[in-house]
């Protein structure tokens, strides 16, 4: 990258929150301390800040954010009008960042991502990179099922031609021009992990060890992980539709040979028939048709949502502390 270091940037850390009252005090303490240390070392500007995005939490998360804003000039809060989901809340936070901000880092509130990796991300930005991915070096804190399912998911996405970084979630750094490019993608069904590699610009990776959740419960159970996988596949590729076409072609070939076999049996005079073959063929073709209709319906549903051009989120309020420095 460039031989000359970029100047210390104005940094914004965007943190989506949903029912995070238990972990919020730990997250606030860690990120505040990090900003203070990095500003003291001259890595970032002193007026860098953390933006907490409340995604329609049902607990006291928004009150805690409001208290943190009132007590700290380096904290801001964004309240969505209702729960929109993690990806929409993240996009809302990214879109709300001032144009004066030069570098934006997104991280989850659960502190499983190493906040100290943000320092290395900023150093990579100053070295000339516009996109820096936080990549999990190992997943020893995850269950065997979660590790295995994640590996299968990344391999499946790669086999379908979807560009994304393996073992990377939504812990990343974006420069201002990379963020502006990302925000030009206006689809409702946004899969950010697949969109970021599409914006281009120079990128690199920062590796870290994933920790256990600091407090509270995971907001991504199996149901939501499966929904995210379906969202990613149907938003980023039409490969499932092509697989259906290929499967239909194979079935047609098999049907051709089956027809030839039946005609041969008929003209040879040996036409003893049995119901098992009929029942199995009905169930097989019925299952194939229902599966195909389900996949096609998923894509039609995506089209239905996109053509209406409904907004992805509504912002209820944006708060910050404008009190002068003491």
Coordinates of C-alpha atoms in Angstrom, one line a residue, residues 22-246:
X22 CA -26.6 -7.3 31.0
X23 CA -23.5 -6.8 28.8
X24 CA -23.9 -3.1 28.0
X25 CA -21.8 -1.8 31.0
X26 CA -18.9 -4.1 30.1
X27 CA -19.1 -3.1 26.4
X28 CA -19.2 0.7 27.3
X29 CA -16.3 0.4 29.6
X30 CA -14.1 -1.5 27.1
X31 CA -14.8 0.7 24.2
X32 CA -14.5 3.9 26.1
X33 CA -11.1 2.8 27.5
X34 CA -10.0 1.8 24.0
X35 CA -10.9 5.2 22.5
X36 CA -9.0 7.0 25.3
X37 CA -5.9 4.8 24.9
X38 CA -5.8 5.1 21.1
X39 CA -6.4 8.9 21.2
X40 CA -3.6 9.2 23.8
X41 CA -1.3 7.3 21.5
X42 CA -2.1 9.5 18.5
X43 CA -3.8 6.8 16.5
X44 CA -7.2 8.5 16.3
X45 CA -8.6 12.0 16.8
X46 CA -9.7 12.9 20.3
X47 CA -13.3 13.5 19.3
X48 CA -13.8 9.9 18.1
X49 CA -16.9 8.2 19.4
X50 CA -19.0 5.1 19.9
X51 CA -22.5 4.9 18.4
X52 CA -24.9 2.5 20.0
X53 CA -27.8 1.5 17.9
X54 CA -30.9 0.3 19.9
X55 CA -32.7 -2.2 17.7
X56 CA -36.1 -2.0 19.4
X57 CA -34.9 -3.6 22.6
X58 CA -37.6 -4.7 25.1
X59 CA -35.4 -4.3 28.2
X60 CA -33.6 -1.2 29.6
X61 CA -30.9 -1.0 26.9
X62 CA -32.1 2.3 25.5
X63 CA -32.2 3.9 29.0
X64 CA -28.6 2.7 29.6
X65 CA -27.6 4.2 26.3
X66 CA -29.2 7.5 27.2
X67 CA -27.4 7.5 30.6
X68 CA -24.1 6.8 28.9
X69 CA -24.6 9.6 26.4
X70 CA -25.5 12.1 29.2
X71 CA -22.3 11.1 31.0
X72 CA -19.9 10.9 28.1
X73 CA -19.2 13.1 25.1
X74 CA -17.7 10.1 23.3
X75 CA -20.9 8.2 23.3
X76 CA -23.9 8.6 20.9
X77 CA -27.2 6.7 20.7
X78 CA -29.5 5.8 17.8
X79 CA -33.0 4.5 18.5
X80 CA -34.9 2.6 15.8
X81 CA -38.7 2.8 15.9
X82 CA -39.0 -1.0 16.1
X83 CA -36.9 -4.2 16.0
X84 CA -35.6 -4.5 12.4
X85 CA -33.0 -7.2 12.9
X86 CA -29.2 -7.1 13.2
X87 CA -28.3 -6.4 9.6
X88 CA -30.8 -3.5 9.3
X89 CA -29.7 -2.1 12.6
X90 CA -26.1 -2.2 11.5
X91 CA -26.9 -0.5 8.2
X92 CA -28.9 2.2 10.2
X93 CA -25.9 2.9 12.3
X94 CA -23.5 3.1 9.4
X95 CA -25.9 5.4 7.5
X96 CA -26.2 7.7 10.6
X97 CA -22.4 8.3 10.9
X98 CA -21.4 11.9 10.1
X99 CA -19.7 12.6 6.8
X100 CA -16.8 14.0 8.7
X101 CA -16.0 10.6 10.1
X102 CA -13.1 9.0 8.2
X103 CA -13.1 5.5 9.6
X104 CA -16.0 3.3 10.8
X105 CA -15.7 0.1 12.8
X106 CA -18.6 -2.2 13.4
X107 CA -18.7 -4.6 16.3
X108 CA -21.3 -6.6 18.3
X109 CA -22.1 -5.6 21.9
X110 CA -21.4 -9.1 23.3
X111 CA -17.6 -8.5 23.4
X112 CA -16.9 -11.9 21.8
X113 CA -14.9 -10.0 19.2
X114 CA -11.6 -8.7 20.5
X115 CA -11.9 -4.9 20.9
X116 CA -8.1 -4.6 21.0
X117 CA -8.0 -5.7 17.3
X118 CA -9.5 -2.3 16.5
X119 CA -6.1 -0.8 17.1
X120 CA -4.6 -3.1 14.5
X121 CA -7.4 -2.3 12.1
X122 CA -6.8 1.5 12.4
X123 CA -3.0 0.9 11.9
X124 CA -3.9 -1.1 8.7
X125 CA -6.1 1.8 7.5
X126 CA -3.3 4.3 8.1
X127 CA -1.0 2.0 6.1
X128 CA -3.4 2.5 3.1
X129 CA -6.2 -0.1 3.4
X130 CA -9.8 0.9 3.0
X131 CA -11.4 -2.3 4.2
X132 CA -10.1 -4.4 7.2
X133 CA -11.8 -7.6 8.1
X134 CA -11.7 -9.0 11.6
X135 CA -11.2 -12.7 11.2
X136 CA -11.6 -15.3 13.9
X137 CA -8.3 -17.2 14.3
X138 CA -10.0 -20.0 16.1
X139 CA -13.6 -20.8 17.4
X140 CA -12.7 -22.9 20.5
X141 CA -15.3 -21.0 22.5
X142 CA -18.1 -22.1 20.2
X143 CA -19.8 -25.5 20.4
X144 CA -18.9 -28.3 18.0
X145 CA -22.2 -27.9 16.2
X146 CA -21.7 -24.1 15.7
X147 CA -18.1 -24.6 14.5
X148 CA -19.1 -27.4 12.1
X149 CA -22.2 -25.6 10.7
X150 CA -20.2 -22.4 10.2
X151 CA -17.5 -24.3 8.2
X152 CA -20.2 -25.9 6.1
X153 CA -21.9 -22.6 5.5
X154 CA -18.7 -20.8 4.3
X155 CA -17.9 -23.7 2.0
X156 CA -21.4 -23.8 0.6
X157 CA -21.3 -20.0 0.0
X158 CA -17.9 -20.3 -1.7
X159 CA -19.2 -23.2 -3.9
X160 CA -22.0 -20.9 -5.2
X161 CA -19.5 -18.2 -6.2
X162 CA -20.3 -15.8 -3.3
X163 CA -17.3 -13.8 -2.3
X164 CA -17.0 -13.5 1.5
X165 CA -14.2 -13.8 4.0
X166 CA -14.2 -17.1 5.9
X167 CA -14.7 -16.9 9.7
X168 CA -15.6 -13.2 9.4
X169 CA -18.9 -11.9 10.7
X170 CA -19.6 -8.1 11.0
X171 CA -16.4 -7.0 12.8
X172 CA -14.7 -4.8 10.3
X173 CA -13.3 -1.4 9.5
X174 CA -14.4 0.7 6.5
X175 CA -12.9 3.9 5.3
X176 CA -15.3 6.8 4.4
X177 CA -15.2 6.0 0.7
X178 CA -15.7 2.3 1.3
X179 CA -18.7 3.1 3.5
X180 CA -20.2 5.5 0.8
X181 CA -19.8 2.7 -1.7
X182 CA -21.6 0.2 0.5
X183 CA -24.5 2.5 1.2
X184 CA -25.2 2.8 -2.5
X185 CA -26.5 -0.8 -2.3
X186 CA -30.1 0.0 -1.7
X187 CA -31.7 -3.5 -1.6
X188 CA -34.0 -4.3 1.3
X189 CA -32.6 -7.8 1.7
X190 CA -29.0 -6.7 2.4
X191 CA -26.4 -9.4 3.3
X192 CA -23.6 -7.1 4.4
X193 CA -21.0 -9.8 4.6
X194 CA -21.4 -10.5 0.9
X195 CA -21.8 -6.8 -0.1
X196 CA -18.6 -5.5 1.5
X197 CA -16.3 -7.6 -0.8
X198 CA -18.2 -6.2 -3.8
X199 CA -17.3 -2.6 -3.1
X200 CA -13.6 -3.3 -3.9
X201 CA -10.8 -1.1 -2.6
X202 CA -7.7 -2.3 -0.9
X203 CA -8.4 -4.8 1.9
X204 CA -6.6 -6.9 4.5
X205 CA -7.4 -9.1 7.4
X206 CA -6.7 -8.8 11.2
X207 CA -6.9 -12.1 13.1
X208 CA -8.0 -12.4 16.7
X209 CA -9.2 -15.0 19.2
X210 CA -12.9 -15.2 19.8
X211 CA -13.9 -14.9 23.4
X212 CA -16.9 -16.2 25.3
X213 CA -19.9 -13.8 25.7
X214 CA -19.2 -11.3 28.5
X215 CA -22.8 -11.5 29.8
X216 CA -26.3 -12.2 28.7
X217 CA -27.6 -14.7 26.1
X218 CA -26.8 -15.0 22.4
X219 CA -29.1 -13.2 20.1
X220 CA -28.4 -15.6 17.3
X221 CA -29.9 -19.0 18.0
X222 CA -30.1 -21.7 15.4
X223 CA -33.3 -20.4 13.9
X224 CA -31.7 -16.9 13.2
X225 CA -28.5 -18.5 11.9
X226 CA -30.5 -20.6 9.4
X227 CA -32.5 -17.5 8.4
X228 CA -29.2 -15.5 7.8
X229 CA -27.9 -18.4 5.7
X230 CA -31.0 -18.4 3.5
X231 CA -30.9 -14.6 3.3
X232 CA -27.2 -14.7 2.2
X233 CA -27.7 -17.3 -0.5
X234 CA -30.9 -15.9 -2.0
X235 CA -29.6 -12.3 -1.8
X236 CA -26.2 -13.0 -3.4
X237 CA -26.6 -15.7 -6.0
X238 CA -29.1 -17.5 -8.4
X239 CA -27.2 -20.7 -8.1
X240 CA -30.2 -22.6 -6.4
X241 CA -32.4 -21.8 -9.4
X242 CA -29.7 -23.2 -11.7
X243 CA -29.4 -26.3 -9.6
X244 CA -33.2 -26.8 -10.0
X245 CA -32.8 -26.5 -13.7
X246 CA -30.0 -29.0 -13.7

